[in-house]
mmCIF file of C-alpha atoms and ligand atoms in Angstrom:
data_model
loop_
_atom_site.group_PDB
_atom_site.id
_atom_site.type_symbol
_atom_site.label_atom_id
_atom_site.label_comp_id
_atom_site.label_asym_id
_atom_site.label_seq_id
_atom_site.Cartn_x
_atom_site.Cartn_y
_atom_site.Cartn_z
ATOM 1 C CA MET A 1439 -7.281 -1.010 2.904
ATOM 2 C CA PRO A 1440 -3.909 0.611 3.121
ATOM 3 C CA GLU A 1441 -2.068 1.395 -0.100
ATOM 4 C CA LEU A 1442 1.175 2.958 -0.683
ATOM 5 C CA PRO A 1443 0.590 6.418 1.116
ATOM 6 C CA GLU A 1444 -0.993 4.677 4.137
ATOM 7 C CA VAL A 1445 1.834 2.139 4.387
ATOM 8 C CA GLU A 1446 4.398 4.977 4.022
ATOM 9 C CA MET A 1447 2.842 6.515 6.971
ATOM 10 C CA ALA A 1448 3.035 3.376 8.945
ATOM 11 C CA ARG A 1449 6.633 3.037 7.861
ATOM 12 C CA ARG A 1450 7.421 6.562 9.117
ATOM 13 C CA PHE A 1451 5.544 5.742 12.381
ATOM 14 C CA LEU A 1452 7.785 2.700 12.933
ATOM 15 C CA GLU A 1453 10.951 4.589 11.830
ATOM 16 C CA SER A 1454 10.261 7.162 14.600
ATOM 17 C CA ASN A 1455 9.207 4.821 17.278
ATOM 18 C CA VAL A 1456 11.086 1.472 17.115
ATOM 19 C CA VAL A 1457 14.465 2.218 15.384
ATOM 20 C CA ASN A 1458 17.386 1.775 17.862
ATOM 21 C CA ARG A 1459 15.362 -0.140 20.216
ATOM 22 C CA ARG A 1460 15.949 -3.772 21.206
ATOM 23 C CA VAL A 1461 13.023 -6.387 21.293
ATOM 24 C CA VAL A 1462 12.866 -8.383 24.534
ATOM 25 C CA SER A 1463 9.575 -10.086 24.215
ATOM 26 C CA VAL A 1464 7.196 -11.263 21.367
ATOM 27 C CA GLU A 1465 3.759 -12.336 22.458
ATOM 28 C CA VAL A 1466 1.701 -13.902 19.525
ATOM 29 C CA ILE A 1467 -1.934 -13.779 20.582
ATOM 30 C CA ASP A 1468 -3.064 -15.178 17.114
ATOM 31 C CA ASP A 1469 -0.639 -16.750 14.815
ATOM 32 C CA GLY A 1470 -3.192 -16.411 11.806
ATOM 33 C CA VAL A 1471 -1.172 -13.430 10.805
ATOM 34 C CA LEU A 1472 2.193 -15.115 10.805
ATOM 35 C CA ASP A 1473 3.502 -15.608 7.269
ATOM 36 C CA GLY A 1474 4.473 -19.297 7.060
ATOM 37 C CA MET A 1475 6.302 -19.397 10.398
ATOM 38 C CA ASP A 1476 5.397 -20.971 13.683
ATOM 39 C CA ILE A 1477 5.323 -18.973 16.906
ATOM 40 C CA MET A 1478 8.542 -20.456 18.450
ATOM 41 C CA THR A 1479 10.697 -19.811 15.345
ATOM 42 C CA PHE A 1480 9.257 -16.236 14.977
ATOM 43 C CA GLN A 1481 10.074 -15.459 18.663
ATOM 44 C CA HIS A 1482 13.525 -17.192 18.422
ATOM 45 C CA ASP A 1483 14.493 -15.120 15.401
ATOM 46 C CA LEU A 1484 13.199 -11.842 16.808
ATOM 47 C CA VAL A 1485 13.898 -11.696 20.667
ATOM 48 C CA GLY A 1486 17.093 -9.931 21.499
ATOM 49 C CA ARG A 1487 17.477 -8.245 18.138
ATOM 50 C CA SER A 1488 17.661 -4.406 17.838
ATOM 51 C CA ILE A 1489 15.799 -2.575 15.060
ATOM 52 C CA VAL A 1490 18.081 -0.614 12.669
ATOM 53 C CA SER A 1491 15.912 0.513 9.808
ATOM 54 C CA VAL A 1492 12.426 0.478 8.323
ATOM 55 C CA ALA A 1493 12.118 0.157 4.423
ATOM 56 C CA ARG A 1494 8.930 -0.153 2.147
ATOM 57 C CA ARG A 1495 8.388 -1.331 -1.318
ATOM 58 C CA GLY A 1496 4.941 -0.874 -2.392
ATOM 59 C CA LYS A 1497 2.532 -1.996 0.339
ATOM 60 C CA GLN A 1498 5.215 -4.225 1.943
ATOM 61 C CA MET A 1499 7.324 -3.040 4.899
ATOM 62 C CA PHE A 1500 10.713 -4.381 6.022
ATOM 63 C CA VAL A 1501 12.029 -3.838 9.517
ATOM 64 C CA GLY A 1502 15.831 -4.257 9.486
ATOM 65 C CA LEU A 1503 17.424 -6.119 12.399
ATOM 66 C CA ASP A 1504 20.987 -5.821 13.709
ATOM 67 C CA ASP A 1505 21.803 -9.383 12.444
ATOM 68 C CA GLY A 1506 21.031 -8.377 8.876
ATOM 69 C CA SER A 1507 17.758 -10.037 8.711
ATOM 70 C CA PHE A 1508 14.291 -8.316 8.347
ATOM 71 C CA LEU A 1509 10.865 -8.505 9.978
ATOM 72 C CA THR A 1510 8.361 -8.509 7.138
ATOM 73 C CA VAL A 1511 5.072 -6.451 7.775
ATOM 74 C CA HIS A 1512 2.188 -6.399 5.295
ATOM 75 C CA LEU A 1513 -1.004 -4.648 6.882
ATOM 76 C CA GLY A 1514 -3.408 -6.582 4.601
ATOM 77 C CA MET A 1515 -6.894 -5.051 4.751
ATOM 78 C CA THR A 1516 -7.106 -3.954 8.413
ATOM 79 C CA GLY A 1517 -3.646 -4.245 9.919
ATOM 80 C CA GLU A 1518 -2.641 -1.357 12.173
ATOM 81 C CA LEU A 1519 0.433 -0.485 14.290
ATOM 82 C CA SER A 1520 0.328 1.483 17.543
ATOM 83 C CA MET A 1521 2.535 2.109 20.524
ATOM 84 C CA ASP A 1522 1.235 1.360 24.008
ATOM 85 C CA GLN A 1523 -0.217 4.514 25.433
ATOM 86 C CA GLY A 1524 -0.776 2.960 28.723
ATOM 87 C CA ASP A 1525 -4.585 2.961 28.430
ATOM 88 C CA HIS A 1526 -5.765 -0.196 26.723
ATOM 89 C CA ILE A 1527 -4.715 -2.800 24.257
ATOM 90 C CA PRO A 1528 -6.336 -2.448 20.851
ATOM 91 C CA THR A 1529 -9.290 -4.757 20.297
ATOM 92 C CA TYR A 1530 -7.843 -7.117 17.573
ATOM 93 C CA THR A 1531 -4.354 -7.185 18.689
ATOM 94 C CA ARG A 1532 -2.624 -10.298 17.273
ATOM 95 C CA ILE A 1533 1.062 -9.607 18.260
ATOM 96 C CA VAL A 1534 2.654 -7.627 21.002
ATOM 97 C CA PHE A 1535 6.509 -6.591 20.653
ATOM 98 C CA GLY A 1536 7.983 -5.593 24.050
ATOM 99 C CA PHE A 1537 10.995 -3.319 24.124
ATOM 100 C CA GLU A 1538 13.781 -3.153 26.649
ATOM 101 C CA ASP A 1539 12.449 -0.053 28.373
ATOM 102 C CA GLY A 1540 8.936 -1.614 28.782
ATOM 103 C CA ASP A 1541 7.316 0.133 25.866
ATOM 104 C CA ARG A 1542 5.126 -2.110 23.627
ATOM 105 C CA LEU A 1543 4.123 -1.995 19.985
ATOM 106 C CA TYR A 1544 0.853 -3.646 19.037
ATOM 107 C CA TYR A 1545 -0.056 -5.228 15.697
ATOM 108 C CA SER A 1546 -3.780 -5.374 15.460
ATOM 109 C CA ASP A 1547 -5.653 -6.866 12.621
ATOM 110 C CA GLN A 1548 -9.536 -7.280 12.497
ATOM 111 C CA ARG A 1549 -9.689 -9.363 9.511
ATOM 112 C CA LYS A 1550 -6.285 -10.971 9.528
ATOM 113 C CA PHE A 1551 -5.422 -10.552 5.907
ATOM 114 C CA GLY A 1552 -2.203 -9.048 7.017
ATOM 115 C CA ALA A 1553 1.119 -10.986 7.027
ATOM 116 C CA ILE A 1554 4.091 -10.761 9.530
ATOM 117 C CA GLY A 1555 7.226 -12.915 8.836
ATOM 118 C CA MET A 1556 11.055 -12.885 8.878
ATOM 119 C CA VAL A 1557 13.321 -12.980 5.803
ATOM 120 C CA GLY A 1558 17.024 -12.943 5.303
ATOM 121 C CA SER A 1559 17.069 -10.107 2.748
ATOM 122 C CA ILE A 1560 14.858 -7.786 0.926
ATOM 123 C CA GLY A 1561 15.959 -9.058 -2.395
ATOM 124 C CA LEU A 1562 15.073 -12.701 -1.533
ATOM 125 C CA PHE A 1563 11.509 -11.554 -0.480
ATOM 126 C CA VAL A 1564 11.108 -9.419 -3.639
ATOM 127 C CA ASN A 1565 12.062 -12.297 -5.846
ATOM 128 C CA GLU A 1566 9.975 -14.852 -4.097
ATOM 129 C CA HIS A 1567 6.929 -12.650 -4.309
ATOM 130 C CA GLY A 1568 7.607 -11.209 -7.772
ATOM 131 C CA LEU A 1569 7.113 -7.601 -6.370
ATOM 132 C CA GLY A 1570 7.316 -5.033 -9.096
ATOM 133 C CA PRO A 1571 9.134 -1.765 -8.554
ATOM 134 C CA ASP A 1572 7.675 0.657 -6.064
ATOM 135 C CA ALA A 1573 5.161 3.042 -7.676
ATOM 136 C CA LEU A 1574 7.042 6.027 -6.377
ATOM 137 C CA SER A 1575 10.416 5.019 -7.674
ATOM 138 C CA ILE A 1576 9.557 3.552 -11.032
ATOM 139 C CA ASP A 1577 10.964 5.750 -13.967
ATOM 140 C CA ARG A 1578 8.965 6.707 -16.889
ATOM 141 C CA SER A 1579 10.597 4.279 -19.399
ATOM 142 C CA ASP A 1580 10.396 1.154 -16.984
ATOM 143 C CA PHE A 1581 6.729 2.176 -16.402
ATOM 144 C CA THR A 1582 6.049 2.198 -20.150
ATOM 145 C CA LYS A 1583 7.818 -1.161 -20.645
ATOM 146 C CA ARG A 1584 6.044 -2.729 -17.840
ATOM 147 C CA VAL A 1585 2.586 -1.657 -18.532
ATOM 148 C CA SER A 1586 2.104 -1.148 -22.272
ATOM 149 C CA GLY A 1587 2.380 -4.725 -23.230
ATOM 150 C CA HIS A 1588 -0.551 -6.114 -21.391
ATOM 151 C CA ARG A 1589 -3.779 -6.941 -23.238
ATOM 152 C CA LYS A 1590 -5.723 -6.501 -20.005
ATOM 153 C CA ALA A 1591 -7.617 -3.411 -18.686
ATOM 154 C CA ILE A 1592 -5.393 -0.775 -17.403
ATOM 155 C CA LYS A 1593 -7.167 -0.810 -14.060
ATOM 156 C CA SER A 1594 -6.177 -4.516 -13.639
ATOM 157 C CA VAL A 1595 -2.684 -3.791 -14.738
ATOM 158 C CA LEU A 1596 -2.264 -1.025 -12.184
ATOM 159 C CA LEU A 1597 -3.486 -3.296 -9.462
ATOM 160 C CA ASP A 1598 -0.964 -6.062 -10.264
ATOM 161 C CA GLN A 1599 1.712 -5.691 -7.806
ATOM 162 C CA ARG A 1600 4.160 -7.694 -9.941
ATOM 163 C CA VAL A 1601 3.918 -4.897 -12.680
ATOM 164 C CA LEU A 1602 4.396 -2.053 -10.131
ATOM 165 C CA SER A 1603 3.795 -2.186 -6.249
ATOM 166 C CA GLY A 1604 1.767 0.101 -4.080
ATOM 167 C CA ILE A 1605 -1.340 1.003 -5.938
ATOM 168 C CA GLY A 1606 -4.665 -0.517 -4.745
ATOM 169 C CA ASN A 1607 -8.256 0.019 -5.801
ATOM 170 C CA LEU A 1608 -8.772 3.560 -4.593
ATOM 171 C CA TYR A 1609 -5.544 5.063 -6.013
ATOM 172 C CA ALA A 1610 -5.920 3.324 -9.279
ATOM 173 C CA ASP A 1611 -9.458 4.952 -9.731
ATOM 174 C CA GLU A 1612 -7.908 8.365 -8.684
ATOM 175 C CA VAL A 1613 -5.073 8.184 -11.160
ATOM 176 C CA LEU A 1614 -7.294 7.125 -14.128
ATOM 177 C CA PHE A 1615 -9.759 9.829 -13.364
ATOM 178 C CA GLN A 1616 -6.983 12.316 -13.333
ATOM 179 C CA VAL A 1617 -5.814 11.405 -16.894
ATOM 180 C CA ARG A 1618 -9.304 10.706 -18.078
ATOM 181 C CA LEU A 1619 -8.783 6.986 -18.932
ATOM 182 C CA HIS A 1620 -11.737 4.591 -18.664
ATOM 183 C CA PRO A 1621 -10.618 1.990 -16.230
ATOM 184 C CA ALA A 1622 -11.441 -0.857 -18.765
ATOM 185 C CA THR A 1623 -9.279 0.662 -21.461
ATOM 186 C CA ARG A 1624 -6.879 -2.145 -22.774
ATOM 187 C CA ALA A 1625 -3.320 -1.214 -21.596
ATOM 188 C CA ASP A 1626 -1.673 -2.085 -24.989
ATOM 189 C CA THR A 1627 -3.948 0.573 -26.778
ATOM 190 C CA ILE A 1628 -2.770 3.518 -24.608
ATOM 191 C CA SER A 1629 -0.774 6.056 -26.439
ATOM 192 C CA GLN A 1630 2.780 6.949 -25.175
ATOM 193 C CA LYS A 1631 1.598 10.452 -24.394
ATOM 194 C CA LYS A 1632 -1.172 9.088 -22.128
ATOM 195 C CA LEU A 1633 1.235 6.661 -20.496
ATOM 196 C CA ASN A 1634 3.545 9.568 -19.701
ATOM 197 C CA GLU A 1635 0.638 11.477 -18.181
ATOM 198 C CA LEU A 1636 -0.288 8.520 -16.096
ATOM 199 C CA HIS A 1637 3.017 7.932 -14.834
ATOM 200 C CA ARG A 1638 3.142 11.555 -13.854
ATOM 201 C CA GLN A 1639 0.016 11.501 -12.035
ATOM 202 C CA ILE A 1640 0.883 8.348 -10.053
ATOM 203 C CA LEU A 1641 3.769 10.375 -8.441
ATOM 204 C CA VAL A 1642 1.641 13.487 -8.116
ATOM 205 C CA VAL A 1643 -1.338 11.527 -6.455
ATOM 206 C CA LEU A 1644 0.631 9.307 -4.086
ATOM 207 C CA ARG A 1645 2.829 12.052 -3.005
ATOM 208 C CA ARG A 1646 -0.064 14.569 -2.391
ATOM 209 C CA SER A 1647 -1.816 11.940 -0.308
ATOM 210 C CA ILE A 1648 1.172 11.342 1.891
ATOM 211 C CA LYS A 1649 1.614 15.052 2.300
ATOM 212 C CA VAL A 1650 -2.020 15.285 3.754
ATOM 213 C CA GLY A 1651 -1.633 12.258 5.826
ATOM 214 C CA SER A 1652 -4.045 10.500 3.607
ATOM 215 C CA ASP A 1653 -6.879 12.643 4.875
ATOM 216 C CA PHE A 1654 -8.951 12.658 1.638
ATOM 217 C CA ALA A 1655 -11.155 15.506 2.953
ATOM 218 C CA VAL A 1656 -7.981 17.776 2.855
ATOM 219 C CA LEU A 1657 -7.094 17.053 -0.792
ATOM 220 C CA PRO A 1658 -7.643 19.864 -3.198
ATOM 221 C CA VAL A 1659 -10.795 20.175 -5.207
ATOM 222 C CA GLY A 1660 -10.628 17.864 -8.332
ATOM 223 C CA TYR A 1661 -9.815 14.806 -6.581
ATOM 224 C CA LEU A 1662 -12.087 11.752 -7.005
ATOM 225 C CA LEU A 1663 -11.117 10.319 -3.524
ATOM 226 C CA LYS A 1664 -12.946 13.313 -1.990
ATOM 227 C CA VAL A 1665 -16.402 12.249 -3.237
ATOM 228 C CA ARG A 1666 -15.735 8.588 -4.438
ATOM 229 C CA GLU A 1667 -19.204 7.101 -4.814
ATOM 230 C CA PRO A 1668 -21.533 6.430 -7.666
ATOM 231 C CA GLY A 1669 -24.112 9.145 -8.062
ATOM 232 C CA ALA A 1670 -21.719 11.826 -6.695
ATOM 233 C CA ASP A 1671 -21.013 14.988 -8.822
ATOM 234 C CA CYS A 1672 -17.896 14.698 -11.059
ATOM 235 C CA PRO A 1673 -15.311 16.688 -9.545
ATOM 236 C CA ARG A 1674 -14.827 18.454 -12.997
ATOM 237 C CA GLY A 1675 -18.508 19.228 -13.097
ATOM 238 C CA ASN A 1676 -19.350 16.900 -15.809
ATOM 239 C CA GLY A 1677 -22.262 14.950 -14.521
ATOM 240 C CA LYS A 1678 -22.432 12.136 -12.042
ATOM 241 C CA LEU A 1679 -19.886 9.447 -11.233
ATOM 242 C CA ALA A 1680 -20.763 5.713 -11.891
ATOM 243 C CA ALA A 1681 -19.527 2.393 -10.807
ATOM 244 C CA THR A 1682 -18.486 -0.613 -12.901
ATOM 245 C CA LYS A 1683 -16.476 -3.885 -12.353
ATOM 246 C CA VAL A 1684 -13.241 -4.221 -13.908
ATOM 247 C CA GLY A 1685 -11.268 -7.520 -13.316
ATOM 248 C CA GLY A 1686 -13.744 -8.246 -10.551
ATOM 249 C CA ARG A 1687 -13.008 -4.896 -8.638
ATOM 250 C CA THR A 1688 -15.533 -2.156 -8.234
ATOM 251 C CA SER A 1689 -14.291 1.044 -10.088
ATOM 252 C CA ILE A 1690 -15.645 4.359 -9.628
ATOM 253 C CA PHE A 1691 -15.331 6.761 -12.780
ATOM 254 C CA CYS A 1692 -16.893 9.621 -14.645
ATOM 255 C CA PRO A 1693 -18.540 8.352 -17.903
ATOM 256 C CA ALA A 1694 -18.283 11.753 -19.328
ATOM 257 C CA CYS A 1695 -14.654 12.466 -18.507
ATOM 258 C CA GLN A 1696 -13.375 8.805 -19.045
ATOM 259 C CA ARG A 1697 -14.931 7.563 -22.222
ATOM 260 C CA LEU A 1698 -14.065 3.928 -23.339
ATOM 261 C CA LYS A 1699 -12.656 4.370 -26.925
ATOM 262 C CA GLY A 1700 -14.894 2.630 -29.489
ATOM 263 C CA SER A 1701 -17.911 2.881 -27.260
HETATM 264 ZN ZN1 LIG B 278 -16.243 14.037 -15.148
#
């Protein structure tokens, strides 16, 4: 499931492939991925428009159009974007965008949890969805303010896209492992020093993953993402990793490195 680093790579892919191109056709093969729009309106709003920019906030992308509006793209669990290579159409293609020169962009999505739509402005979308600041842009004091008041588990707070946007299950487990916090630690009991470390590690982990193209095998030794499964060796050599459910989500952690205070 794509999280901030994977969506940032998709954003860069779009930026280098579709900016400055004009959309001449939109074929909706399955409208299950359209976000509150019918096919006719979607086509009407998009055909004839040129793409001018591609922005991202958390896991949400905004493709800027020359009339000031935005195509909104959320990859959900299995959404993928690819350019026509002249060989075959991806199996789960839901939308085909055609460009002036005959090139095509495919949006494929096996499980259809993705959402493609249109919006007048990024601000409008952010307000409507209550999206918190991007996990790569949030500063330390805003992070503290937004995280420390919650009486919930830190893992659940990190996953709440209204608190900060972009972190999902895998990267939440990674940053908590890096700062040695048990995923079930109540957010309002974490010290300022630990919150500072957490904020710093969010930036380090997300940036590093983007740098390696989110290929976890290439990450340096010491990363949970390289070995993330219960029973695997702790990357610090402190015994074995374990699984636990926090807020309904499976969390992989190291019981030796990430002790729950009071237990
Ligand atoms: Zn450990």
